[in-house]
CSV table of C-alpha atoms and ligand atoms in Angstrom, one decimal:
chain,number,residue,atom,x,y,z
A,9,UNK,CA,8.0,-22.1,11.6
A,10,UNK,CA,7.9,-18.4,12.5
A,11,UNK,CA,7.8,-16.0,15.4
A,12,UNK,CA,7.4,-12.3,16.0
A,13,UNK,CA,10.5,-10.2,16.8
A,14,UNK,CA,11.0,-6.6,17.8
A,15,UNK,CA,13.0,-4.6,15.3
A,16,UNK,CA,14.6,-2.6,18.1
A,17,UNK,CA,15.5,-4.9,21.0
A,18,UNK,CA,14.9,-8.2,19.2
A,19,UNK,CA,12.7,-9.5,21.9
A,20,UNK,CA,10.8,-12.6,20.6
A,21,UNK,CA,7.0,-13.4,20.8
A,22,UNK,CA,5.3,-16.6,19.9
A,23,UNK,CA,3.2,-16.7,16.7
A,24,UNK,CA,0.1,-17.5,18.8
A,25,UNK,CA,0.3,-14.3,20.9
A,26,UNK,CA,-2.0,-11.4,20.1
A,27,UNK,CA,0.6,-8.7,20.2
A,28,UNK,CA,1.2,-5.7,17.9
A,29,UNK,CA,4.2,-4.0,19.4
A,30,UNK,CA,7.0,-4.9,21.8
A,31,UNK,CA,7.0,-4.0,25.5
A,32,UNK,CA,9.8,-1.6,24.6
A,33,UNK,CA,7.5,0.1,22.1
A,34,UNK,CA,9.3,-1.2,19.0
A,35,UNK,CA,7.5,-2.5,15.9
A,36,UNK,CA,7.4,-6.3,15.3
A,37,UNK,CA,8.3,-8.3,12.3
A,38,UNK,CA,7.4,-11.9,11.3
A,39,UNK,CA,10.6,-13.9,11.2
A,40,UNK,CA,10.7,-17.3,9.6
A,41,UNK,CA,13.1,-20.1,10.0
A,42,UNK,CA,14.4,-19.6,6.5
A,43,UNK,CA,16.5,-22.8,6.5
A,44,UNK,CA,13.1,-24.6,6.7
A,45,UNK,CA,11.8,-22.9,3.5
A,46,UNK,CA,13.0,-24.8,0.5
A,47,UNK,CA,11.5,-22.9,-2.5
A,48,UNK,CA,13.0,-22.3,-5.8
A,49,UNK,CA,11.8,-20.5,-9.0
A,50,UNK,CA,10.5,-23.9,-10.2
A,51,UNK,CA,8.1,-24.1,-7.3
A,52,UNK,CA,6.7,-20.7,-8.2
A,53,UNK,CA,5.5,-21.5,-11.7
A,54,UNK,CA,1.8,-20.7,-12.1
A,55,UNK,CA,-0.8,-17.9,-12.0
A,56,UNK,CA,-0.2,-15.0,-9.8
A,57,UNK,CA,-2.1,-14.5,-6.5
A,58,UNK,CA,-1.2,-13.7,-2.9
A,59,UNK,CA,-1.7,-17.4,-1.9
A,60,UNK,CA,0.7,-18.6,-4.6
A,61,UNK,CA,3.5,-17.6,-2.1
A,62,UNK,CA,1.9,-19.5,0.8
A,63,UNK,CA,5.2,-21.0,1.8
A,64,UNK,CA,6.3,-17.5,2.8
A,65,UNK,CA,3.0,-16.6,4.6
A,66,UNK,CA,2.3,-17.0,8.3
A,67,UNK,CA,-1.0,-18.8,8.0
A,68,UNK,CA,-2.0,-22.5,8.6
A,69,UNK,CA,-5.8,-22.5,8.0
A,70,UNK,CA,-7.8,-22.2,4.7
A,71,UNK,CA,-7.5,-18.5,3.7
A,72,UNK,CA,-10.4,-16.1,3.7
A,73,UNK,CA,-10.0,-15.0,0.1
A,74,UNK,CA,-11.6,-13.2,-2.8
A,75,UNK,CA,-8.7,-13.8,-5.2
A,76,UNK,CA,-6.5,-10.9,-4.2
A,77,UNK,CA,-3.2,-10.1,-5.9
A,78,UNK,CA,-2.4,-11.2,-9.5
A,79,UNK,CA,-2.5,-7.5,-10.4
A,80,UNK,CA,-1.1,-6.3,-13.8
A,81,UNK,CA,2.4,-5.0,-14.2
A,82,UNK,CA,2.1,-2.6,-17.2
A,83,UNK,CA,5.1,-1.4,-19.2
A,84,UNK,CA,4.4,2.3,-19.8
A,85,UNK,CA,6.6,3.6,-22.6
A,86,UNK,CA,4.8,6.8,-23.3
A,87,UNK,CA,5.0,7.8,-19.7
A,88,UNK,CA,8.6,6.7,-19.6
A,89,UNK,CA,9.4,9.0,-22.5
A,90,UNK,CA,7.5,11.8,-21.0
A,91,UNK,CA,9.5,11.7,-17.7
A,92,UNK,CA,12.8,10.9,-19.5
A,93,UNK,CA,13.4,7.3,-18.7
A,94,UNK,CA,13.5,4.0,-20.7
A,95,UNK,CA,12.2,1.3,-18.5
A,96,UNK,CA,9.1,2.2,-16.4
A,97,UNK,CA,6.4,-0.2,-15.2
A,98,UNK,CA,3.2,0.4,-13.2
A,99,UNK,CA,2.1,-2.3,-10.7
A,100,UNK,CA,-1.6,-1.4,-10.6
A,101,UNK,CA,-2.8,-2.4,-7.2
A,102,UNK,CA,-6.1,-0.8,-7.9
A,103,UNK,CA,-7.0,-4.0,-9.7
A,104,UNK,CA,-7.5,-5.9,-6.4
A,105,UNK,CA,-11.0,-7.0,-5.3
A,106,UNK,CA,-11.8,-3.9,-3.4
A,107,UNK,CA,-9.7,-1.6,-5.5
A,108,UNK,CA,-6.5,-1.2,-3.4
A,109,UNK,CA,-3.4,-3.1,-2.2
A,110,UNK,CA,-5.0,-3.4,1.3
A,111,UNK,CA,-6.7,-6.6,0.2
A,112,UNK,CA,-3.4,-8.4,0.2
A,113,UNK,CA,-2.9,-7.5,3.8
A,114,UNK,CA,-6.5,-8.2,4.8
A,115,UNK,CA,-6.7,-11.7,3.3
A,116,UNK,CA,-3.8,-12.7,5.5
A,117,UNK,CA,-4.8,-10.5,8.5
A,118,UNK,CA,-8.4,-11.6,8.6
A,119,UNK,CA,-7.4,-15.2,8.2
A,120,UNK,CA,-5.0,-14.8,11.1
A,121,UNK,CA,-7.8,-13.3,13.2
A,122,UNK,CA,-9.8,-16.5,12.8
A,123,UNK,CA,-6.8,-18.6,13.4
A,124,UNK,CA,-6.2,-16.7,16.7
A,125,UNK,CA,-9.9,-17.1,17.7
A,126,UNK,CA,-10.6,-13.4,17.5
A,127,UNK,CA,-14.3,-12.5,17.3
A,128,UNK,CA,-14.3,-8.9,16.0
A,129,UNK,CA,-11.8,-7.0,13.7
A,130,UNK,CA,-11.2,-3.3,13.8
A,131,UNK,CA,-9.2,-0.5,12.2
A,132,UNK,CA,-8.7,3.2,11.7
A,133,UNK,CA,-8.7,4.3,8.2
A,134,UNK,CA,-8.4,7.1,5.6
A,135,UNK,CA,-10.8,4.8,3.5
A,136,UNK,CA,-9.1,1.9,1.8
A,137,UNK,CA,-8.2,-0.1,4.8
A,138,UNK,CA,-11.8,0.2,6.1
A,139,UNK,CA,-13.3,-0.8,2.7
A,140,UNK,CA,-11.0,-3.8,2.6
A,141,UNK,CA,-11.6,-4.8,6.3
A,142,UNK,CA,-15.4,-4.5,5.8
A,143,UNK,CA,-15.3,-6.8,2.8
A,144,UNK,CA,-13.0,-9.4,4.3
A,145,UNK,CA,-14.8,-9.3,7.6
A,146,UNK,CA,-18.0,-10.1,5.7
A,147,UNK,CA,-16.3,-12.9,3.8
A,148,UNK,CA,-15.1,-14.3,7.1
A,149,UNK,CA,-18.5,-13.8,8.8
A,150,UNK,CA,-17.2,-11.7,11.7
A,151,UNK,CA,-18.1,-8.1,12.6
A,152,UNK,CA,-15.8,-5.2,11.6
A,153,UNK,CA,-15.6,-1.8,13.4
A,154,UNK,CA,-14.0,1.0,11.5
A,155,UNK,CA,-13.0,4.5,12.7
A,156,UNK,CA,-12.8,7.2,10.0
A,157,UNK,CA,-11.7,10.9,10.0
A,158,UNK,CA,-15.0,12.7,9.6
A,159,UNK,CA,-15.4,14.4,6.2
A,160,UNK,CA,-12.0,13.3,4.9
A,161,UNK,CA,-12.9,9.9,3.3
A,162,UNK,CA,-13.5,9.5,-0.4
A,163,UNK,CA,-17.1,8.5,-1.0
A,164,UNK,CA,-16.4,5.2,-2.9
A,165,UNK,CA,-14.4,4.0,0.1
A,166,UNK,CA,-17.1,5.0,2.6
A,167,UNK,CA,-19.7,3.3,0.4
A,168,UNK,CA,-17.8,0.0,0.5
A,169,UNK,CA,-17.5,0.0,4.3
A,170,UNK,CA,-21.2,0.8,4.7
A,171,UNK,CA,-22.5,-1.7,2.1
A,172,UNK,CA,-20.4,-4.5,3.4
A,173,UNK,CA,-21.8,-4.1,6.9
A,174,UNK,CA,-19.0,-2.6,9.0
A,175,UNK,CA,-19.9,-0.6,12.1
A,176,UNK,CA,-18.7,2.8,10.7
A,177,UNK,CA,-17.7,5.5,13.2
A,178,UNK,CA,-16.9,9.0,11.9
A,179,UNK,CA,-14.4,10.6,14.3
A,180,UNK,CA,-14.2,14.4,14.8
A,181,UNK,CA,-10.4,14.3,14.3
A,182,UNK,CA,-7.8,13.1,11.8
A,183,UNK,CA,-6.5,9.6,10.9
A,184,UNK,CA,-3.8,9.8,13.6
A,185,UNK,CA,-6.5,10.5,16.2
A,186,UNK,CA,-8.6,7.6,14.9
A,187,UNK,CA,-5.6,5.2,15.0
A,188,UNK,CA,-4.9,6.1,18.6
A,189,UNK,CA,-8.5,5.5,19.5
A,190,UNK,CA,-8.8,2.2,17.7
A,191,UNK,CA,-5.7,0.9,19.4
A,192,UNK,CA,-7.2,1.7,22.8
A,193,UNK,CA,-10.5,0.2,21.8
A,194,UNK,CA,-8.8,-3.1,20.7
A,195,UNK,CA,-6.8,-3.3,23.9
A,196,UNK,CA,-9.9,-2.8,26.0
A,197,UNK,CA,-12.4,-4.9,24.1
A,198,UNK,CA,-10.2,-7.7,22.7
A,199,UNK,CA,-10.9,-6.7,19.1
A,200,UNK,CA,-8.3,-7.7,16.6
A,201,UNK,CA,-6.5,-4.6,15.3
A,202,UNK,CA,-5.9,-4.8,11.5
A,203,UNK,CA,-4.0,-1.6,10.8
A,204,UNK,CA,-0.5,-2.0,9.4
A,205,UNK,CA,1.0,-2.0,12.9
A,206,UNK,CA,-0.2,-5.6,12.9
A,207,UNK,CA,2.9,-7.5,11.4
A,208,UNK,CA,0.7,-10.3,10.0
A,209,UNK,CA,-1.1,-7.8,7.8
A,210,UNK,CA,2.1,-6.6,6.3
A,211,UNK,CA,3.1,-10.2,5.4
A,212,UNK,CA,0.2,-10.2,2.9
A,213,UNK,CA,1.4,-6.9,1.4
A,214,UNK,CA,5.0,-8.1,0.9
A,215,UNK,CA,3.5,-10.3,-2.0
A,216,UNK,CA,3.6,-7.1,-4.1
A,217,UNK,CA,7.4,-7.6,-4.2
A,218,UNK,CA,7.0,-11.3,-5.0
A,219,UNK,CA,4.7,-10.6,-7.9
A,220,UNK,CA,6.9,-7.8,-9.3
A,221,UNK,CA,9.9,-10.1,-9.3
A,222,UNK,CA,7.8,-13.0,-10.7
A,223,UNK,CA,6.5,-10.7,-13.5
A,224,UNK,CA,9.9,-9.5,-14.4
A,225,UNK,CA,11.3,-13.1,-14.8
A,226,UNK,CA,12.7,-13.3,-11.3
A,227,UNK,CA,14.5,-10.0,-11.4
A,228,UNK,CA,14.1,-7.0,-9.2
A,229,UNK,CA,13.9,-3.5,-10.8
A,230,UNK,CA,16.6,-1.0,-9.9
A,231,UNK,CA,14.1,1.2,-8.1
A,232,UNK,CA,10.6,1.0,-6.6
A,233,UNK,CA,8.6,4.2,-6.2
A,234,UNK,CA,5.4,4.4,-4.1
A,235,UNK,CA,3.3,6.6,-2.0
A,236,UNK,CA,3.9,6.7,1.8
A,237,UNK,CA,1.1,7.3,4.3
A,238,UNK,CA,1.1,5.1,7.4
A,239,UNK,CA,4.3,3.7,5.9
A,240,UNK,CA,3.4,0.0,6.0
A,241,UNK,CA,3.5,-0.8,2.4
A,242,UNK,CA,7.0,0.4,1.7
A,243,UNK,CA,8.3,-1.7,4.6
A,244,UNK,CA,6.3,-4.8,3.6
A,245,UNK,CA,7.5,-4.6,0.0
A,246,UNK,CA,11.1,-4.1,1.1
A,247,UNK,CA,10.8,-7.2,3.4
A,248,UNK,CA,9.4,-9.2,0.4
A,249,UNK,CA,12.4,-8.3,-1.8
A,250,UNK,CA,14.8,-9.1,1.0
A,251,UNK,CA,13.3,-12.5,1.6
A,252,UNK,CA,13.5,-13.4,-2.1
A,253,UNK,CA,17.2,-12.4,-2.1
A,254,UNK,CA,17.8,-14.4,1.1
A,255,UNK,CA,16.3,-17.4,-0.5
A,256,UNK,CA,18.5,-17.0,-3.6
A,257,UNK,CA,15.6,-16.3,-5.9
A,258,UNK,CA,16.7,-12.7,-6.9
A,259,UNK,CA,20.1,-11.1,-6.8
A,260,UNK,CA,19.4,-7.6,-5.7
A,261,UNK,CA,16.9,-5.4,-3.8
A,262,UNK,CA,15.5,-2.2,-5.4
A,263,UNK,CA,16.1,1.2,-4.0
A,264,UNK,CA,13.0,1.9,-2.0
A,265,UNK,CA,11.7,5.4,-2.9
A,266,UNK,CA,8.9,6.9,-0.9
A,267,UNK,CA,6.7,9.8,-2.0
A,268,UNK,CA,4.6,11.9,0.4
A,269,UNK,CA,2.4,15.0,-0.1
A,270,UNK,CA,4.0,18.3,0.8
A,271,UNK,CA,1.3,18.8,3.5
A,272,UNK,CA,2.0,15.4,5.2
A,273,UNK,CA,5.6,14.5,4.9
A,274,UNK,CA,7.2,13.5,8.2
A,275,UNK,CA,9.2,10.6,6.5
A,276,UNK,CA,10.7,12.9,3.9
A,277,UNK,CA,11.7,15.4,6.5
A,278,UNK,CA,13.4,12.7,8.6
A,279,UNK,CA,15.3,11.5,5.5
A,280,UNK,CA,16.4,15.0,4.7
A,281,UNK,CA,17.5,15.6,8.3
A,282,UNK,CA,19.3,12.3,8.6
A,283,UNK,CA,17.0,11.6,11.6
A,284,UNK,CA,16.5,8.1,13.1
A,285,UNK,CA,12.9,8.9,13.8
A,286,UNK,CA,10.2,11.2,12.4
A,287,UNK,CA,8.7,14.3,14.1
A,288,UNK,CA,5.0,13.9,13.8
A,289,UNK,CA,3.0,16.5,12.0
A,290,UNK,CA,-0.1,17.8,13.9
A,291,UNK,CA,-2.2,19.0,10.9
A,292,UNK,CA,-1.5,16.9,7.8
A,293,UNK,CA,-3.3,18.2,4.7
A,294,UNK,CA,-3.4,17.1,1.1
A,295,UNK,CA,-5.9,16.4,-1.7
A,296,UNK,CA,-4.6,12.8,-1.6
A,297,UNK,CA,-6.7,11.9,1.5
A,298,UNK,CA,-5.4,8.3,1.6
A,299,UNK,CA,-1.9,9.7,2.7
A,300,UNK,CA,-3.2,12.5,4.8
A,301,UNK,CA,-1.2,11.1,7.8
A,302,UNK,CA,1.0,13.1,10.2
A,303,UNK,CA,2.3,10.3,12.5
A,304,UNK,CA,2.9,7.2,10.4
A,305,UNK,CA,3.0,4.1,12.7
A,306,UNK,CA,5.6,2.3,10.6
A,307,UNK,CA,7.9,5.2,10.3
A,308,UNK,CA,10.9,3.4,11.9
A,309,UNK,CA,10.6,0.5,9.5
A,310,UNK,CA,10.2,2.8,6.5
A,311,UNK,CA,13.3,4.8,7.4
A,312,UNK,CA,15.3,1.6,7.7
A,313,UNK,CA,13.9,0.3,4.3
A,314,UNK,CA,14.8,3.6,2.5
A,315,UNK,CA,18.2,4.0,4.0
A,316,UNK,CA,19.3,0.3,3.8
A,317,UNK,CA,18.2,0.0,0.2
A,318,UNK,CA,19.9,3.2,-0.9
A,319,UNK,CA,16.6,4.8,-1.8
A,320,UNK,CA,15.2,8.2,-1.0
A,321,UNK,CA,12.1,10.1,-0.2
A,322,UNK,CA,10.6,13.1,-1.8
A,323,UNK,CA,7.5,15.3,-1.6
A,324,UNK,CA,5.0,16.3,-4.3
A,325,UNK,CA,2.5,19.2,-4.2
A,326,UNK,CA,-1.2,18.7,-4.7
A,327,UNK,CA,-0.9,20.3,-8.2
A,328,UNK,CA,1.8,17.7,-9.1
A,329,UNK,CA,-0.4,14.9,-7.8
A,330,UNK,CA,-3.3,16.0,-9.9
A,331,UNK,CA,-1.2,16.5,-13.0
A,332,UNK,CA,0.3,13.1,-12.6
A,333,UNK,CA,-3.1,11.5,-12.2
A,334,UNK,CA,-4.3,13.1,-15.5
A,335,UNK,CA,-1.1,12.1,-17.3
A,336,UNK,CA,-1.3,8.4,-16.3
A,337,UNK,CA,-4.9,8.3,-17.2
A,338,UNK,CA,-4.6,10.0,-20.6
A,339,UNK,CA,-1.2,8.7,-21.7
A,340,UNK,CA,-1.5,5.1,-20.6
A,341,UNK,CA,-5.2,4.4,-19.8
A,342,UNK,CA,-4.4,3.7,-16.2
A,343,UNK,CA,-6.9,5.2,-13.7
A,344,UNK,CA,-5.7,5.7,-10.1
A,345,UNK,CA,-6.7,7.7,-7.1
A,346,UNK,CA,-4.7,10.8,-6.1
A,347,UNK,CA,-2.4,9.1,-3.5
A,348,UNK,CA,-1.3,6.6,-6.1
A,349,UNK,CA,-0.6,9.3,-8.6
A,350,UNK,CA,1.9,10.8,-6.2
A,351,UNK,CA,4.3,8.0,-7.1
A,352,UNK,CA,4.3,9.2,-10.8
A,353,UNK,CA,4.6,12.9,-9.7
A,354,UNK,CA,7.5,11.9,-7.4
A,355,UNK,CA,9.2,9.9,-10.2
A,356,UNK,CA,9.1,12.9,-12.5
A,357,UNK,CA,10.4,15.2,-9.8
A,358,UNK,CA,13.3,12.9,-8.9
A,359,UNK,CA,14.3,12.4,-12.6
A,360,UNK,CA,14.3,16.2,-13.0
A,361,UNK,CA,16.4,16.6,-9.9
A,362,UNK,CA,18.9,14.1,-11.3
A,363,UNK,CA,18.3,11.8,-8.3
A,364,UNK,CA,17.2,8.9,-10.6
A,365,UNK,CA,19.6,7.8,-13.4
A,366,UNK,CA,18.2,7.7,-16.9
A,367,UNK,CA,19.0,4.0,-17.4
A,368,UNK,CA,17.4,2.8,-14.1
A,369,UNK,CA,14.5,0.4,-14.4
A,370,UNK,CA,11.7,1.7,-12.2
A,371,UNK,CA,8.4,0.2,-11.0
A,372,UNK,CA,5.8,2.6,-9.6
A,373,UNK,CA,3.2,1.1,-7.4
A,374,UNK,CA,-0.3,2.6,-8.0
A,375,UNK,CA,-2.0,1.7,-4.8
A,376,UNK,CA,-5.7,2.4,-5.4
A,377,UNK,CA,-8.3,2.7,-8.2
A,378,UNK,CA,-9.5,5.9,-9.8
A,379,UNK,CA,-13.2,5.1,-9.0
A,380,UNK,CA,-12.4,5.2,-5.2
A,381,UNK,CA,-12.5,9.0,-5.3
A,382,UNK,CA,-14.9,10.1,-8.1
A,383,UNK,CA,-15.8,13.4,-6.3
A,384,UNK,CA,-12.2,14.4,-6.8
A,385,UNK,CA,-12.3,13.4,-10.4
A,386,UNK,CA,-15.4,15.5,-11.1
A,387,UNK,CA,-13.8,18.4,-9.3
A,388,UNK,CA,-10.6,18.4,-11.4
A,389,UNK,CA,-12.0,17.4,-14.9
A,390,UNK,CA,-14.0,19.5,-17.4
A,391,UNK,CA,-17.8,19.1,-17.1
A,392,UNK,CA,-19.7,17.0,-19.7
A,393,UNK,CA,-21.0,19.3,-22.5
A,394,UNK,CA,-24.8,19.4,-22.4
A,395,UNK,CA,-26.4,19.8,-25.8
A,396,UNK,CA,-29.8,19.3,-27.6
A,397,UNK,CA,-30.6,15.8,-28.8
A,398,UNK,CA,-29.9,16.6,-32.5
A,399,UNK,CA,-27.2,15.5,-34.9
A,400,UNK,CA,-26.3,19.1,-35.7
A,401,UNK,CA,-25.7,19.9,-32.0
A,402,UNK,CA,-23.7,16.7,-31.6
A,403,UNK,CA,-21.5,17.5,-34.6
A,404,UNK,CA,-21.0,21.1,-33.5
A,405,UNK,CA,-20.0,19.9,-30.0
A,406,UNK,CA,-17.6,17.2,-31.4
A,407,UNK,CA,-15.8,19.5,-33.8
A,408,UNK,CA,-15.6,22.7,-31.8
A,409,UNK,CA,-12.6,23.1,-29.7
B,507,PLP,C1,-4.4,4.5,-2.1
B,507,PLP,C2,-3.3,4.5,-1.0
B,507,PLP,N1,-2.1,4.7,-1.4
B,507,PLP,C3,-1.1,4.8,-0.5
B,507,PLP,C4,-1.3,4.6,0.9
B,507,PLP,C5,-0.2,4.6,1.8
B,507,PLP,O1,0.2,3.4,2.2
B,507,PLP,P1,1.0,3.2,3.5
B,507,PLP,O2,0.1,3.6,4.6
B,507,PLP,O3,1.2,1.7,3.6
B,507,PLP,O4,2.2,4.0,3.5
B,507,PLP,C6,-2.7,4.3,1.3
B,507,PLP,C7,-3.0,4.1,2.7
B,507,PLP,O5,-2.3,3.7,3.5
B,507,PLP,C8,-3.7,4.2,0.3
B,507,PLP,O6,-4.9,4.0,0.7
B,508,LIG,N1,-4.5,4.9,3.7
B,508,LIG,C1,-4.7,4.0,4.8
B,508,LIG,C2,-4.3,4.5,6.1
B,508,LIG,C3,-4.3,3.4,7.2
B,508,LIG,O1,-3.2,2.6,6.9
B,508,LIG,P1,-2.9,1.2,7.5
B,508,LIG,O2,-2.1,0.6,6.4
B,508,LIG,O3,-2.2,1.3,8.7
B,508,LIG,O4,-4.2,0.4,7.7
B,508,LIG,C4,-6.2,3.6,4.7
B,508,LIG,O5,-6.7,3.3,3.7
B,508,LIG,O6,-6.9,3.7,5.7
């Protein structure tokens, strides 16, 4: 049993209602009757996947699934040494079916759409959400409409949305404008909104916490570091860890640590200013297009997650993001898109500042795959060396520095 509840005024809504925010404007959470959920570590033996944790997911029907979740948790000792820590892991969400963590949310969200009898799904996106919605919409056999900020979406993501048959609208405006428009469109046309303001979508994403704890032998790391854009993922993962603690499966919740780009950092500013709410930024800008967001819809939930857990938030420059992306790729063989690399850049910066203790165990979430944004890769890496097709030319090119 579960219902929706406003995080501000605690007004309750039935699970069967199509509602995204409270009448007071507050964000909603899915609240379970936890006394009804009798799961122990023994019930959770078996291969990882989102649907392994079905007892903690708000869905009754057969899921629309492409085997999402079950992503690797890599121990990264060379990176750890380089930043000055002992225990660092990467949870590589780029290994999901469409190459980002959004699939965890969409498998639950699109399944919920069918359960609620919705006929069309829609979202605004900086790229990954739309790629995932297009794929899961196709899998479910229902139309998807996606609104993207014109000229600011990585080609790999755009290609996914197009190939999987979404109706792709390129908006002359930024992501925040597109989100406002799609919310209006969904209200007017009865489309099902699958941005992270939809609390059911975030339920899928909380399984990142379940998997990390599962992979660490039912222990939480001391700290979780991840990029923050629309701020849904940090709140979803925090909820996941809190639920495990409430059920007695883990003993502690990690310090939730959000990283934003310098040019799009309303959450970091709010944390620095001890503010209860963010001040939206009108012109967000960063090389990490996935987190080029000035008015994160889940800001209130994210601030609560960071403050309650004893975490923090920090910015990284575009140069730091690109350096971290190179470092993770070359030191550890893990290829991620720029937004994801911000968590590594942020980790280094926080260690240098003394804000992370040397003996903390840290999991960085890398949210999207390197190949999502190959134009960026080609722009920041050296060009291939073009030579004649002779062994002499090959040897000269191999051995010259
Ligand atoms: C690759 C990637 N990383 C990070 C984020 C930020 O996640 P959130 O919006 O949940 O804060 C996004 C998009 O939202 C993304 O696509
Ligand atoms: N980076 C996101 C932005 C939208 O976030 P959402 O979680 O609210 O859907 C994207 O990939 O579009």
